[in-house]
Short mmCIF file of C-alpha atoms in Angstrom, two decimals:
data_model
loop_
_atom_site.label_atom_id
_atom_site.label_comp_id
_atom_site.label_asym_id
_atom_site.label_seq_id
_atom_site.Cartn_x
_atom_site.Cartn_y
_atom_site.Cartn_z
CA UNK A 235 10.52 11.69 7.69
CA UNK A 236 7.34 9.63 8.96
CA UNK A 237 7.90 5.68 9.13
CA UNK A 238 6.52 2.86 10.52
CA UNK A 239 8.06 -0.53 11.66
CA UNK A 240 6.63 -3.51 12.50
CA UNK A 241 8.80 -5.42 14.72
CA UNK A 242 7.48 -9.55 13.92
CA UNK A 243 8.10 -10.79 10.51
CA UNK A 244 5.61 -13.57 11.39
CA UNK A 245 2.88 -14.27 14.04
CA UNK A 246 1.26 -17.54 14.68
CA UNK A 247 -1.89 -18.29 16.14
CA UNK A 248 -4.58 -20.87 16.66
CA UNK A 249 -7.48 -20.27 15.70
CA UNK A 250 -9.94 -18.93 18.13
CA UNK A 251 -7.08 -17.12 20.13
CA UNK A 252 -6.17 -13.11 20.40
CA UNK A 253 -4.14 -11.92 17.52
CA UNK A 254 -2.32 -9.03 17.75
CA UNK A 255 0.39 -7.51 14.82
CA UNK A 256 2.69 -4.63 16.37
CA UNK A 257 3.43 -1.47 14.66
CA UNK A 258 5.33 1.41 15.90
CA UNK A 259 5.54 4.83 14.46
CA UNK A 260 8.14 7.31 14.15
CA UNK A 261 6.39 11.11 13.30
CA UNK A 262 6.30 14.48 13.70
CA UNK A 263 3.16 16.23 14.08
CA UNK A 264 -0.09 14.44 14.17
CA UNK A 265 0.25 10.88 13.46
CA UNK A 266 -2.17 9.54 10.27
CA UNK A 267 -1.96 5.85 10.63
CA UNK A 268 -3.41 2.92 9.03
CA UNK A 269 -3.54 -1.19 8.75
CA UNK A 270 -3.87 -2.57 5.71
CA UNK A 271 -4.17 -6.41 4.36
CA UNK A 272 -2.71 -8.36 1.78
CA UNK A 273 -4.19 -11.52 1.09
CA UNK A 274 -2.14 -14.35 -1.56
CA UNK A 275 -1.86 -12.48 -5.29
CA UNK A 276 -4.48 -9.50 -4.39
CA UNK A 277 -3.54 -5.95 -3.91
CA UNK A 278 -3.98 -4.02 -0.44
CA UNK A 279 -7.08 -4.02 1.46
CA UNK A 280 -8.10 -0.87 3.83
CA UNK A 281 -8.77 -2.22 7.23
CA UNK A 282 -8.56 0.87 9.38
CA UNK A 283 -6.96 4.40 10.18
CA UNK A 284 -6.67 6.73 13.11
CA UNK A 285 -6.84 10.40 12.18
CA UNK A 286 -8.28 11.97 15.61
CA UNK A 287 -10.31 11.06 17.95
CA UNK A 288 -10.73 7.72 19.95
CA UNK A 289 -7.81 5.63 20.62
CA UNK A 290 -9.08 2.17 19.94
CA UNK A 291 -10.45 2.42 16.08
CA UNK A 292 -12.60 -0.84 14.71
CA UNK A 293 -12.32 -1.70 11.45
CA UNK A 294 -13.26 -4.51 8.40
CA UNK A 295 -13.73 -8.19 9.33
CA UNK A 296 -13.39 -7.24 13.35
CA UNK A 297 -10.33 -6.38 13.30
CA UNK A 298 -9.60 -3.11 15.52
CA UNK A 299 -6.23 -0.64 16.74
CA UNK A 300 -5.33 0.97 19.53
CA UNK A 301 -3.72 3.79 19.26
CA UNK A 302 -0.96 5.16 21.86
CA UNK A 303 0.64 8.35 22.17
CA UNK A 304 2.78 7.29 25.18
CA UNK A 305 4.32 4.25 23.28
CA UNK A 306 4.38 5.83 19.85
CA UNK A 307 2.30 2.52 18.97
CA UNK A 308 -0.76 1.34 16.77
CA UNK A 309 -1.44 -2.21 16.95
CA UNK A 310 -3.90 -4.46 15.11
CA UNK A 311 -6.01 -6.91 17.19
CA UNK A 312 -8.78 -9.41 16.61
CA UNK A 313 -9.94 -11.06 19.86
CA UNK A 314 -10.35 -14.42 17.68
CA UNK A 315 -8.66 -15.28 15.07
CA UNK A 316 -9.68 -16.97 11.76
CA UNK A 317 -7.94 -19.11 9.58
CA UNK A 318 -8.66 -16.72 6.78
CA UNK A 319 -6.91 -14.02 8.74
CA UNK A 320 -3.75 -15.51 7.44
CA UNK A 321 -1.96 -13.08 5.53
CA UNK A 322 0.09 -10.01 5.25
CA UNK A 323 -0.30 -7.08 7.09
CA UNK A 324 0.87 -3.14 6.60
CA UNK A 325 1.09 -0.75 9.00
CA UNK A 326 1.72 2.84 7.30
CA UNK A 327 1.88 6.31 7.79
CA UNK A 328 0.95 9.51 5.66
CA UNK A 329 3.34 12.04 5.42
CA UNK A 330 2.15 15.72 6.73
CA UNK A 331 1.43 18.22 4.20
CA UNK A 332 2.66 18.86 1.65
CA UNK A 333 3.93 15.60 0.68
CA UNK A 334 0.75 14.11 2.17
CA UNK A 335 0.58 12.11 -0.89
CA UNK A 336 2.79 9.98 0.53
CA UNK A 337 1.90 6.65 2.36
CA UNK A 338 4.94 4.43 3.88
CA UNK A 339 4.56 1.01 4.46
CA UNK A 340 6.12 -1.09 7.10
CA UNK A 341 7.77 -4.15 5.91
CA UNK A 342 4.78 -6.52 6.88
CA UNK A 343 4.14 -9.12 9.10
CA UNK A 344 2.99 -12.17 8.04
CA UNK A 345 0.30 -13.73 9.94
CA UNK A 346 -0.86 -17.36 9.80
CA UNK A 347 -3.95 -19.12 11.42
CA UNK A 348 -3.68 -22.49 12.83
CA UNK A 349 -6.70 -24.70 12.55
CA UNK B 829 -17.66 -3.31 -10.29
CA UNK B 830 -13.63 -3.54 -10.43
CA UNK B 831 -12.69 0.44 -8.25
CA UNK B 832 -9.05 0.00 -9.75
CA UNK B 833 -8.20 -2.23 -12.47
CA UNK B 834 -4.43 -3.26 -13.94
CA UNK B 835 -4.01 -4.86 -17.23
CA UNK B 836 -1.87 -6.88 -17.47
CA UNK B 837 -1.80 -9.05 -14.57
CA UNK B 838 1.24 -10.81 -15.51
CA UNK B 839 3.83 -10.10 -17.92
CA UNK B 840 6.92 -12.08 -18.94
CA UNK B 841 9.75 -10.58 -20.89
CA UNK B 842 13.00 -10.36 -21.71
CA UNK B 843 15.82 -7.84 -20.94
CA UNK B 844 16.33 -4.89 -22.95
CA UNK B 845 12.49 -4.86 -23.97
CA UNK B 846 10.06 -1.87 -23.46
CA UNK B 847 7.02 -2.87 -21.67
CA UNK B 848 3.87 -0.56 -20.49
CA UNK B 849 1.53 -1.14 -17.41
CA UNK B 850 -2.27 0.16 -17.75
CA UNK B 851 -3.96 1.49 -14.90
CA UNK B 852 -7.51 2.61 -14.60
CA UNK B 853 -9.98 4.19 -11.61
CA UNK B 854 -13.46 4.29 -11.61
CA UNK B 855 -13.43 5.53 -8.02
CA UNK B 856 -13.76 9.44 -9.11
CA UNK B 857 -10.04 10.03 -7.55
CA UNK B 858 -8.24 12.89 -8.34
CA UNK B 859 -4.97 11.18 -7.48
CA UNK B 860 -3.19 7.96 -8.61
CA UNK B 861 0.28 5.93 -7.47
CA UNK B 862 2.41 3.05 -8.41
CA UNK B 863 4.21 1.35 -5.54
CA UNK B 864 6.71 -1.62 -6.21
CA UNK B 865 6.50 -4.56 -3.84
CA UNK B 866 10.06 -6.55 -4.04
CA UNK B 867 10.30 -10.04 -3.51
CA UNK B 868 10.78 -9.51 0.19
CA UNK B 869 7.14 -8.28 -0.25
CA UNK B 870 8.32 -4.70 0.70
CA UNK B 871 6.28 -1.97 -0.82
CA UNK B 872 7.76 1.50 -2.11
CA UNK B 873 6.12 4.18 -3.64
CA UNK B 874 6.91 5.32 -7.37
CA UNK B 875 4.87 7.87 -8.30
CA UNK B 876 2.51 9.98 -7.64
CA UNK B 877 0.07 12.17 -9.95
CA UNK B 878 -2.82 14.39 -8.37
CA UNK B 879 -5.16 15.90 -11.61
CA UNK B 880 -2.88 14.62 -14.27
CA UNK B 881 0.10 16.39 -12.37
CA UNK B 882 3.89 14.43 -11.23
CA UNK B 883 3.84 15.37 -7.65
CA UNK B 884 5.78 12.40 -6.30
CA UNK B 885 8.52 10.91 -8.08
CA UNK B 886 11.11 8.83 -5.68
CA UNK B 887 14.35 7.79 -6.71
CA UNK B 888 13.05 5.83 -9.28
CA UNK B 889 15.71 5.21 -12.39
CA UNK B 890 14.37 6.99 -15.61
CA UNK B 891 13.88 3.94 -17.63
CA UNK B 892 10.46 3.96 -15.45
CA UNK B 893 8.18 6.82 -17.05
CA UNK B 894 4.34 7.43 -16.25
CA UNK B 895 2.15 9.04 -18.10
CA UNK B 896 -1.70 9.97 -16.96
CA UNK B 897 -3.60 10.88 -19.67
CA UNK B 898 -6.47 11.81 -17.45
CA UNK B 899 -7.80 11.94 -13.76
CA UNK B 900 -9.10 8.07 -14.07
CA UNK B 901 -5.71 6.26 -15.63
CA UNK B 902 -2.02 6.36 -15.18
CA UNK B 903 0.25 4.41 -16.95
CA UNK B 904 3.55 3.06 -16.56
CA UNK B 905 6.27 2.45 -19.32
CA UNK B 906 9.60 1.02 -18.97
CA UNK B 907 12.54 0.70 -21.22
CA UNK B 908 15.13 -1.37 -20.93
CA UNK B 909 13.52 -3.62 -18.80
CA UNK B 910 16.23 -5.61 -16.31
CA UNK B 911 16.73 -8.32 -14.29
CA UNK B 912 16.13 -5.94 -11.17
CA UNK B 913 12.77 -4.92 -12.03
CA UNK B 914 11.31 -7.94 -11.68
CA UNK B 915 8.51 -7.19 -8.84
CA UNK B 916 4.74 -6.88 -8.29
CA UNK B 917 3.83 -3.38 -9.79
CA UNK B 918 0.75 -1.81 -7.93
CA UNK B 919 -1.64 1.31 -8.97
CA UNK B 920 -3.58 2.84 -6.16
CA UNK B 921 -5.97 6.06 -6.05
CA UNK B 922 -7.32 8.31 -3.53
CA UNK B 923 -8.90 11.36 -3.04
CA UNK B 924 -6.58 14.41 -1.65
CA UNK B 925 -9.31 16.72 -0.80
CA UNK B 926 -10.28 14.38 1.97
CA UNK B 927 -7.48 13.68 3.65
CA UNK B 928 -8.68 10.71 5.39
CA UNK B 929 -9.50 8.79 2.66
CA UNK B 930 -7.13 5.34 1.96
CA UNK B 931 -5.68 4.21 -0.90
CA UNK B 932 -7.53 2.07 -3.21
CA UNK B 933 -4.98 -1.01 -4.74
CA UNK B 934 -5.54 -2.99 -8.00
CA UNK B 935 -4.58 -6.29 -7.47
CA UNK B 936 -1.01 -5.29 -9.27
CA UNK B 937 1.06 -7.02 -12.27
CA UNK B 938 3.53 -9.40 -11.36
CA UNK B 939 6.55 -8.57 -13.63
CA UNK B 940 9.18 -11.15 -14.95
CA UNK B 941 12.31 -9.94 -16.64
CA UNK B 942 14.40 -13.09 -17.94
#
């Protein structure tokens, strides 16, 4: 079965420095990956997936991922934080056909901004 | 313009009742989910329905039963409500013919069971 795990529970950061959430995947076949965000009492927000292609995918609010094979990785990074990047992130996976229905979730990391 | 809406946001009840969950798309998806998000904020998919169709149903007890009446809404009923199912309930949609298209969330219903 696919799945994801994110290995931090939390990550802090000041504002203004690197942020970066780890995800690592676990799949066979082609990996279809995304980040989603979570912000206080909203549903998910899409941020960014990696189908095929280039390694390092952008995304929504400058947020980006690198993708690698070699590590069976797909972080999220944003060179400089904001404040309102604090929230809680997904990293998940879409099952291979024909349960490609199916998107896992990672159990989140929460992030938080320091000021 | 609201892409997926859930009605209602919150609901407070008491064990033993029946409660429903509404969930509409306006996105033009041809398939629709609910995922539960515990308190630990983990997420777990329900259900799934692609063209008014059950194609994923997890190990979910059968007190939980959805019903899509068409492509644009699936609902969610549950009887018997418990203690346990206290969680955020969240609908999502997305397109299967393009495989590379997210999921869509509403912004869920926060569940209470006393």
């Amino acid at each position: 079965a696919q799945s994801v795990a994110q290995p931090e529970d939390q990550v802090n950061v000041a504002e203004g420095n690197p942020l970066t959430v780890k995800c690592t995947y676990s799949v066979s076949g082609n990996p279809y990956l995304f980040w989603y965000v979570q912000y206080p009492n909203r549903g998910l927000q899409f941020l960014l997936k990696y189908i095929t292609g280039d390694n390092l995918v952008k995304g929504s609010y400058g947020f980006e991922a690198e993708f690698n094979k070699s590590q069976t990785s797909f972080h999220l990074k944003k060179p400089s934080a904001l404040v309102s990047d604090s929230a809680l992130y997904f990293c998940a996976v879409r099952d291979p056909p024909p349960n490609d229905y199916k998107l896992s979730f990672g159990a989140g990391t929460t992030v938080t901004v320091r000021a | 313009d609201t892409a997926v809406s859930q009605t209602p946001k919150y609901l407070v009840t008491q064990m033993g009742n029946d409660k429903s969950i509404k969930c509409e798309q306006n996105l033009g998806h041809d398939t629709m989910y609910w995922y539960k998000q515990d308190s630990k904020k983990f997420l777990k998919i329900m259900f799934s329905y692609n063209n008014k169709e059950l194609i994923i149903n997890e190990t979910v007890p059968n007190r939980f039963s959805p019903k899509s009446p068409d492509k644009a809404h699936l609902n969610l009923h549950i009887n018997s409500l418990e203690l346990g199912d206290s969680a955020v309930y969240f609908c999502a949609s997305s397109q299967r013919t393009d495989y590379n298209s997210p999921l869509h969330f509403g912004n869920g219903t926060r569940l209470t069971v006393t």
